Coordinates of C-alpha atoms and ligand atoms in Angstrom, one line a residue:
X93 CA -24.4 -63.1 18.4
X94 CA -26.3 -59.8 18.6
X95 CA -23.4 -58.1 20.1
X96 CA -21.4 -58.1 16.9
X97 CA -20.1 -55.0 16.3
X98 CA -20.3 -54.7 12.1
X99 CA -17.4 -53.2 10.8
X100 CA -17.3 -54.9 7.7
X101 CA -18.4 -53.2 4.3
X102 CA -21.5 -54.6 5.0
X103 CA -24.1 -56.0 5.9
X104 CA -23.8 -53.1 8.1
X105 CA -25.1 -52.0 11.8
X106 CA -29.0 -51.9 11.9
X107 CA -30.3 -48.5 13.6
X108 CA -33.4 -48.8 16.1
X109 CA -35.5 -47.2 13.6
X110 CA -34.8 -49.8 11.2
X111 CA -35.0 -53.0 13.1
X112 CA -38.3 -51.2 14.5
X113 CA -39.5 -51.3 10.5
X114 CA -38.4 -54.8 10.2
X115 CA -40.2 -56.3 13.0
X116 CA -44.0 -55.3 12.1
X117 CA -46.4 -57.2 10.4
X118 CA -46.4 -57.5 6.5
X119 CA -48.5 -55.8 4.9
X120 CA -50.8 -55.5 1.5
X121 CA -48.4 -54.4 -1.6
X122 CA -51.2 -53.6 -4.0
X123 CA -52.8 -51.2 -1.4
X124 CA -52.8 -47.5 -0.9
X125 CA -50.8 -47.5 2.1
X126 CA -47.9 -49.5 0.4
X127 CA -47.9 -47.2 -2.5
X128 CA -47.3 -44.4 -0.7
X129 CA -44.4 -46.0 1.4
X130 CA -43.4 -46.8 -2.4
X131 CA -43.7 -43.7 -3.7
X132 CA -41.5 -42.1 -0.2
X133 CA -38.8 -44.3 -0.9
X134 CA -38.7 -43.5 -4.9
X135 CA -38.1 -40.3 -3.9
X136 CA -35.8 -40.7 -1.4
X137 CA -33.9 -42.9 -3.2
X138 CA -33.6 -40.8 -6.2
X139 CA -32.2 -38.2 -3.7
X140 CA -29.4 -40.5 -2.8
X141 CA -28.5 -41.4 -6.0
X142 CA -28.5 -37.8 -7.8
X143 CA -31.5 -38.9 -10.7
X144 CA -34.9 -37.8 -11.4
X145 CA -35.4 -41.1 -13.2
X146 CA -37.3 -43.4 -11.5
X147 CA -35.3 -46.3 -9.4
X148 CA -36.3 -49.6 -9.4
X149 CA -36.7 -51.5 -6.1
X150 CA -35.5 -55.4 -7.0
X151 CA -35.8 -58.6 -4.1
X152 CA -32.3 -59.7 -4.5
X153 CA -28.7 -58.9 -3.3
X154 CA -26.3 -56.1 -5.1
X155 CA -25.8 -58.3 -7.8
X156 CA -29.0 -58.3 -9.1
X157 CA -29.0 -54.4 -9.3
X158 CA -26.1 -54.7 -11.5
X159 CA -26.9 -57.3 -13.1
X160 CA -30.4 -55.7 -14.3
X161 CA -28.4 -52.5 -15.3
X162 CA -26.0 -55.1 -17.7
X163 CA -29.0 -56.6 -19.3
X164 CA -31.2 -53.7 -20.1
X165 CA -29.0 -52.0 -21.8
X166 CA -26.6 -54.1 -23.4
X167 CA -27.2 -57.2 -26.4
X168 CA -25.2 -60.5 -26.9
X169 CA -22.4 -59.9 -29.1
X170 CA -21.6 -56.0 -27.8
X171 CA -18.0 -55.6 -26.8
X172 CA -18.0 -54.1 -23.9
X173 CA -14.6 -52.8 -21.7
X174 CA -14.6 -53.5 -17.8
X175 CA -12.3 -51.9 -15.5
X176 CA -11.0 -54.6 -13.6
X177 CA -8.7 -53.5 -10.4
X178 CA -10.1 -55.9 -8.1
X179 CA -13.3 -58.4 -7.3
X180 CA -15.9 -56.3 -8.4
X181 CA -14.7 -54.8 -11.2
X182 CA -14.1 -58.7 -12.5
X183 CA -17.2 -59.6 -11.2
X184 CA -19.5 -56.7 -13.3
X185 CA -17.6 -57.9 -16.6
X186 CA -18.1 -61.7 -15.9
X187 CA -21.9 -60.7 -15.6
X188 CA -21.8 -58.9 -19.0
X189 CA -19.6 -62.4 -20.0
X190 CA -22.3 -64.6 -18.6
X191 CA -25.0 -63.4 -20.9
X192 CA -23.1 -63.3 -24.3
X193 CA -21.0 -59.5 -24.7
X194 CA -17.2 -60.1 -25.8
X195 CA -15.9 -58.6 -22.2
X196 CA -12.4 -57.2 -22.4
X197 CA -10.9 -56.1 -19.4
X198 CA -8.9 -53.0 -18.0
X199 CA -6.2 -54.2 -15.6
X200 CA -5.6 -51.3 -13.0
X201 CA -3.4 -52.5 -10.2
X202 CA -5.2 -52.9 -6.8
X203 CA -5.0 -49.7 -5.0
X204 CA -5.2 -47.6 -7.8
X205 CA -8.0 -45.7 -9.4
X206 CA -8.2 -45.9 -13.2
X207 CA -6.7 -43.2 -15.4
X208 CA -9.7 -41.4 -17.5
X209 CA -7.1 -40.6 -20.0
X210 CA -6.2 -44.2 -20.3
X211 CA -9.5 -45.5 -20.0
X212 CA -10.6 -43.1 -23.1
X213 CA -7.7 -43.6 -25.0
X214 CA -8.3 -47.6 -24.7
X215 CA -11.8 -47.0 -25.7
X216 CA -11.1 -45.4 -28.6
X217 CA -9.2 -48.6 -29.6
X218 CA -12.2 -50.5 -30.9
X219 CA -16.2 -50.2 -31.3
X220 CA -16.4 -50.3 -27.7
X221 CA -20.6 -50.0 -26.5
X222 CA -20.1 -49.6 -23.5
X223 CA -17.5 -49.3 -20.2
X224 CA -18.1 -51.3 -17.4
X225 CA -17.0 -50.4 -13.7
X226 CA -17.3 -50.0 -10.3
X227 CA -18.0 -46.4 -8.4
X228 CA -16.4 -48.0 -5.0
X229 CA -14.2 -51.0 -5.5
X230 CA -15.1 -52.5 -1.9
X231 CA -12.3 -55.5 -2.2
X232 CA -9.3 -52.7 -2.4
X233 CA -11.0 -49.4 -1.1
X234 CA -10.8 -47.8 -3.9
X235 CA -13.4 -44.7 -5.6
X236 CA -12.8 -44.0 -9.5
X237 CA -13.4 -40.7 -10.7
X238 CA -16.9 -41.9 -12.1
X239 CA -17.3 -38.4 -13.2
X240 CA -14.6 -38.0 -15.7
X241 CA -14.8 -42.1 -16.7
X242 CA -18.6 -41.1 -18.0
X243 CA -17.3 -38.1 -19.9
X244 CA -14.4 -40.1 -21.7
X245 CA -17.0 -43.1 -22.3
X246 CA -19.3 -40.3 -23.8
X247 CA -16.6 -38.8 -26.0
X248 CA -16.1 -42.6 -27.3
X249 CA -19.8 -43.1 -27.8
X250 CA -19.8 -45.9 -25.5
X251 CA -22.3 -46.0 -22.6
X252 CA -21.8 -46.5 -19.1
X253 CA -22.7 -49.2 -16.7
X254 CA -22.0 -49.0 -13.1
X255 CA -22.0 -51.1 -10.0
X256 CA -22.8 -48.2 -6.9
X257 CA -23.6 -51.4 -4.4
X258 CA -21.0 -50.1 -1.7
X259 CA -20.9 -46.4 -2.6
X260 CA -24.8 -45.9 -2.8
X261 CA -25.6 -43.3 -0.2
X262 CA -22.4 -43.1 1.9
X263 CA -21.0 -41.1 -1.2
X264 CA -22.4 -38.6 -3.9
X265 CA -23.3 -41.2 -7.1
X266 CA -24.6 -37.2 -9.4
X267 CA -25.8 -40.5 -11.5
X268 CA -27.7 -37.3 -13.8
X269 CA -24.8 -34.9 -13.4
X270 CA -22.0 -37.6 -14.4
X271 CA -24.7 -38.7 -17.2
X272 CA -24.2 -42.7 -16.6
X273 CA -26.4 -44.9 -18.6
X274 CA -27.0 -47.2 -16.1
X275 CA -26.2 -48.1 -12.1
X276 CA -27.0 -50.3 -9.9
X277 CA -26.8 -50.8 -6.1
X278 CA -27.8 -53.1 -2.6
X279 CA -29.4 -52.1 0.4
X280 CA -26.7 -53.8 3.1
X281 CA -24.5 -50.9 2.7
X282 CA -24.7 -47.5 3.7
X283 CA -28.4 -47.7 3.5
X284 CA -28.1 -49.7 6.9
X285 CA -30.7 -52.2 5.6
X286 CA -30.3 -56.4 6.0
X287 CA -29.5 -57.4 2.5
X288 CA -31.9 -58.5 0.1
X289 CA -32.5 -55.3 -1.5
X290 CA -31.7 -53.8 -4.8
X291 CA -31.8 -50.9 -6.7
X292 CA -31.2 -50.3 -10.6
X293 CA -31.4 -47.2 -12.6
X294 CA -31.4 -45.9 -16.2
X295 CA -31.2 -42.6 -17.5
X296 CA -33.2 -41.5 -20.7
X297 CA -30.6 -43.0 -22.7
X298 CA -30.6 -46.0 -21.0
X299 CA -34.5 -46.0 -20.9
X300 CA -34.0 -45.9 -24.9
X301 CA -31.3 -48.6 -25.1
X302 CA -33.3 -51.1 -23.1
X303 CA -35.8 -50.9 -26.3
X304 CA -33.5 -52.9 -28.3
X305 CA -31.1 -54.4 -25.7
X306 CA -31.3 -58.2 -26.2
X307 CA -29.9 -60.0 -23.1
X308 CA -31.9 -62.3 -21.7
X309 CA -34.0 -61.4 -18.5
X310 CA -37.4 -61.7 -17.1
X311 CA -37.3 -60.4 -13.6
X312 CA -35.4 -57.9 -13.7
X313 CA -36.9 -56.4 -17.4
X314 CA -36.7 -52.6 -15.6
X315 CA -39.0 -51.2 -18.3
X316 CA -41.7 -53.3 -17.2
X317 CA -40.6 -52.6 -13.4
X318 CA -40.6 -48.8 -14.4
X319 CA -44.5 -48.6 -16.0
X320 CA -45.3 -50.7 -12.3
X321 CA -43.8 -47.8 -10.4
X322 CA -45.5 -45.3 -12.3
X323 CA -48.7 -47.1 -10.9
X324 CA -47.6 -47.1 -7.4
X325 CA -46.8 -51.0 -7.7
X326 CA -43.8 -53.1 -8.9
X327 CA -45.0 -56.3 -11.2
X328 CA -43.6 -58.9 -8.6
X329 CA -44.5 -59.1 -4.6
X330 CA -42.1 -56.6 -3.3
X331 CA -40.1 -57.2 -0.2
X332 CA -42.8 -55.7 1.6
X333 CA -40.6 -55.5 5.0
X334 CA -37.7 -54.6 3.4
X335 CA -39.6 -51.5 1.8
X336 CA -40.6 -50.5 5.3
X337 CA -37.4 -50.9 6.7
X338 CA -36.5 -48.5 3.6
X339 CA -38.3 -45.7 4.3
X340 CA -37.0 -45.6 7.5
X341 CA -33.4 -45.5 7.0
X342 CA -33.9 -42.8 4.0
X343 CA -36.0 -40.5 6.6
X344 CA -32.4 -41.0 9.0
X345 CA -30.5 -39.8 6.2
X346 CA -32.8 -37.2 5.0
X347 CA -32.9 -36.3 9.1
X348 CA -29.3 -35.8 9.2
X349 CA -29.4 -34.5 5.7
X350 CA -27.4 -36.2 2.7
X351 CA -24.9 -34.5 2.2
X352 CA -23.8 -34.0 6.0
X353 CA -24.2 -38.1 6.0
X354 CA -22.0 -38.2 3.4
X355 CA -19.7 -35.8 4.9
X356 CA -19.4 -37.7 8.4
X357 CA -18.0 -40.9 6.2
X358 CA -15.5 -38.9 4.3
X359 CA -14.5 -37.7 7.8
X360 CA -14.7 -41.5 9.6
X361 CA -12.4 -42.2 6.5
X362 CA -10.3 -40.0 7.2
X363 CA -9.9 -41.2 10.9
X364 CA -9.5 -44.6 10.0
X365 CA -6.8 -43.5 7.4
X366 CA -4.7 -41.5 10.0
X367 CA -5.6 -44.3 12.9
X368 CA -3.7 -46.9 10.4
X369 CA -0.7 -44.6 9.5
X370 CA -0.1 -44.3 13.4
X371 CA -0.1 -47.6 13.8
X372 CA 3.1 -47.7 11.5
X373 CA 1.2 -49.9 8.6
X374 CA 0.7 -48.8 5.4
X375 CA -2.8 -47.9 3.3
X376 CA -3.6 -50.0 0.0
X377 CA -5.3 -47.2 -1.7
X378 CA -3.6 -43.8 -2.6
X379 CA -5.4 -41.0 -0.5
X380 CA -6.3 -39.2 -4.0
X381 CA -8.8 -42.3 -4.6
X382 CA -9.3 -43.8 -0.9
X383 CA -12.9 -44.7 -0.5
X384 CA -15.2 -42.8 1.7
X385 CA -16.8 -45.8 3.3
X386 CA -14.3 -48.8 3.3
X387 CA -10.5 -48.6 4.4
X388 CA -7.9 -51.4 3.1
X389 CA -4.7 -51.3 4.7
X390 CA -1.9 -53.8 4.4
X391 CA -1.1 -56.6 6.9
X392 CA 2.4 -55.7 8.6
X393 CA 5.2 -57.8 6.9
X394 CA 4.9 -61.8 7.3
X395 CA 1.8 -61.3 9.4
X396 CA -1.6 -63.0 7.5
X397 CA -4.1 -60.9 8.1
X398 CA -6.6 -63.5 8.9
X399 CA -5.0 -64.3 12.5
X400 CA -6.0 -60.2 13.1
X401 CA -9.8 -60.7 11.8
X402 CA -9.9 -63.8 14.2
X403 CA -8.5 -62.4 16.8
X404 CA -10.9 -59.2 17.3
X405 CA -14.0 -61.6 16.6
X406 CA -13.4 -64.3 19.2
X407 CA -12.1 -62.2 22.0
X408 CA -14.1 -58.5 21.1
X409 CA -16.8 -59.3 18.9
X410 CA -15.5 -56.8 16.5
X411 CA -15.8 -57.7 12.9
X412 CA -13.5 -56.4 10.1
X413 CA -13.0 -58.4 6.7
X414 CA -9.5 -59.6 5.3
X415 CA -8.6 -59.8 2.0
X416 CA -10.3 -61.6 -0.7
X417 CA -9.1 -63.7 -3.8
X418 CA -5.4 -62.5 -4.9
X419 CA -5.5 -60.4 -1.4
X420 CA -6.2 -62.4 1.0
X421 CA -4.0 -62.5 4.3
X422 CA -2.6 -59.6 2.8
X423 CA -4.5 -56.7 3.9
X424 CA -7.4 -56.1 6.6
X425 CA -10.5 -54.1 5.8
X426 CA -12.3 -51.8 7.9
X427 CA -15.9 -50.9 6.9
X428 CA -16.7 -47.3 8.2
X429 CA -20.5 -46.7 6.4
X430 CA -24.1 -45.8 7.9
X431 CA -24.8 -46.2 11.1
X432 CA -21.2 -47.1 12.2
X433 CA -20.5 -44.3 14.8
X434 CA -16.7 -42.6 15.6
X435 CA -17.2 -44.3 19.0
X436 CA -17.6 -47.4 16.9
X437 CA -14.2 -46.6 14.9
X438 CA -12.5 -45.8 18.5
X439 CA -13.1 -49.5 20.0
X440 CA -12.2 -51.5 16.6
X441 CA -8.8 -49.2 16.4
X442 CA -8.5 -49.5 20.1
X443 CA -8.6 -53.4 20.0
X444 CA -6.8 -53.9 16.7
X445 CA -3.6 -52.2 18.1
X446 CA -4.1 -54.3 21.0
X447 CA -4.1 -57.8 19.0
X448 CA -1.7 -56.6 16.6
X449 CA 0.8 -56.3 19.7
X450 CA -0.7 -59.5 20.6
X451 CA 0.6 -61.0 17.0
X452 CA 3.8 -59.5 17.8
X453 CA 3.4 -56.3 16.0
X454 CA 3.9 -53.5 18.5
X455 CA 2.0 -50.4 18.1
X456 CA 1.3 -47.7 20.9
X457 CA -2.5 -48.1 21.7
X458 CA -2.5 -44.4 22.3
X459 CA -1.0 -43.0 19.5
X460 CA -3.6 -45.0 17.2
X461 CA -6.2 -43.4 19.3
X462 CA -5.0 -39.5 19.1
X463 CA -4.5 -40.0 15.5
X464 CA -8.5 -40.6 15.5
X465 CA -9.2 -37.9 18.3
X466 CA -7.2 -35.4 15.8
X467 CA -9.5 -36.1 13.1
X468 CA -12.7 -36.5 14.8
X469 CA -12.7 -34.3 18.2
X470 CA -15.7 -34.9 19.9
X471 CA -17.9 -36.7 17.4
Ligands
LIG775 C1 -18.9 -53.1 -5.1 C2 -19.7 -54.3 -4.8 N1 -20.3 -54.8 -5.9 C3 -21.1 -55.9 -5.7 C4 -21.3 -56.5 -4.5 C5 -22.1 -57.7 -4.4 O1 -23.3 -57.5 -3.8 P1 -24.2 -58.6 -3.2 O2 -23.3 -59.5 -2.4 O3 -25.2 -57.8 -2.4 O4 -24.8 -59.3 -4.3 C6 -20.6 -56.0 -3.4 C7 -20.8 -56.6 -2.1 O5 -20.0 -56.5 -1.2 C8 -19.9 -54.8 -3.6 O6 -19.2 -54.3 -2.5

């Protein structure tokens, strides 16, 4: 079971270093030593996600991160627009839903990014508080221009609340820079942690909004989480492993440096891009707005792409994901984010040509394989 190779979009491989972290004992969380580890991985963490403002460590999955950044900052009643465009970008908006905002959404078909223009001129339609979307859209492998949506939900007066869970770390979030209100992420992604982490951040803005926001919550209340940190502690018991495990995957990254991590997924991207297109199939995502750390790519004609996903985990312990919901059997996903290695890309495109001949789509084998060698050289 071990032997699984991860190329999903998480949970993601587990480096040494981490698994290392993982196994030692548990340790004190109101102590010196934990505050500091605490303190290390603020910092770290803040690096990664482009803010000076402190980020909250939460004991849940990704959805907790975003759901904490939904709640603090937003009151039953607001109307709030979500970019929709696939699972996630439902998902944030049904969170908003759940707790009381009038949600509407922003169809963008899958494998697009959304238009700024668009989304600003839609804003501008009604007394919109804030927009709602995903940086990475992990069910289509899409990035939005997070950038430019801030800017247009800015010049609408309407905040902005994002979900980073699959583009925290393997791409640049400049969550100061871009000037969003609120983000949240999970730790099974490019931060090569188990799950069971998550992160949340507000800016000053969204520091101010949480004053009067009025959705329900009591765990994840981040002003309460924030004055903790401030003290070195967090007002729950931590995940005291999962803290560990942290700081060693952020002294990786800072090791290799950020931005060069986040320059080998944008080239591992790439590779995986040109791998597909010389296999004769055809990307879902436009290479304007392909993500950096996922790669969707449709299932040849009349093949479901299941039969593909089974094949390379019962007889090559690879694991890729299919599609979800409306996209299911239709395209195959190949998760390319922290400790997956250009080696690692190699064997998956190696063996998916192979079972796609097997399913009685040829491809050359080779061909697949110099596409990636073109991109990649030696790494
Ligand atoms: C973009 C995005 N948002 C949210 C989630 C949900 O995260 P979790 O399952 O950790 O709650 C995921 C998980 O894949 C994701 O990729």
């Amino acid at each position: 079971l071990n032997d699984e190779l991860l190329m999903i979009p998480g949970p993601t491989i587990l480096p040494p270093q981490v698994r290392e972290a993982l196994s030692r004992p548990s340790m004190y969380h109101r102590g010196e030593e934990f505050a500091a580890i605490l303190d290390e991985c603020t910092r770290g963490l803040q690096k990664v996600f482009g803010t000076t403002q402190p980020v909250v460590m939460l004991s849940s999955s990704g959805t907790g991160g975003v759901e904490a950044a939904v709640v603090n900052t937003l009151s039953p009643g607001d109307r709030v627009l979500a970019i929709a465009g696939g699972k996630f970008g439902e998902r944030i908006g049904e969170i908003a839903a759940a707790y009381g905002a009038s949600v509407d959404f922003m169809e963008v078909p899958h494998g697009q990014a959304a238009n700024p223009d668009a989304v600003g001129e839609r804003l501008a339609q009604a007394d919109y508080r804030a927009l709602l979307f995903v940086l990475n859209e992990t069910s289509t492998g899409v990035k939005q221009d997070g950038h430019a949506l801030a800017k247009v939900a800015r010049a609408q007066g309407a905040l902005t609340i994002m979900d980073c869970v699959s583009g925290l770390a393997g791409m640049p979030i400049g969550f100061d820079e871009a000037g969003y209100t609120a983000a949240g992420a999970g730790s099974q992604k490019a931060l090569m942690l188990p799950p069971g982490l998550a992160f949340a951040v507000l800016s000053e803005e969204g520091q101010q909004a949480a004053q009067t926001a009025k959705m329900p919550k009591f765990y994840f209340d981040l002003p309460k989480a924030i004055k903790s940190l401030a003290k070195g502690q967090t007002p729950y018991t931590p995940a005291v492993n999962l803290v560990v495990a942290l700081q060693a995957s952020l002294r990786l990254i800072e090791a290799e440096g950020v931005e060069a991590f986040q320059a080998r997924h944008r080239r591992m991207a790439k590779a995986c891009r040109a791998a597909a297109e010389a296999a004769g199939l055809q990307l879902l995502a436009q290479e304007a707005c392909a993500s950096d750390v996922v790669t969707a790519i449709r299932s040849p004609e009349g093949l479901d792409s299941g039969l593909l996903v089974k094949a390379l985990r019962s007889k090559h312990n690879i694991l890729i994901s299919g599609g979800q919901d409306a996209l299911k059997g239709k395209i195959f996903r190949i998760g390319h984010l922290g400790a997956a290695t250009f080696d690692n890309l190699r064997e998956t495109w190696e063996k998916t040509a192979l079972e796609l001949g097997e399913l009685g789509y040829g491809c050359e084998v080779d061909e697949v394989l110099a596409a990636i060698e073109r991109e990649c050289g030696s790494e």
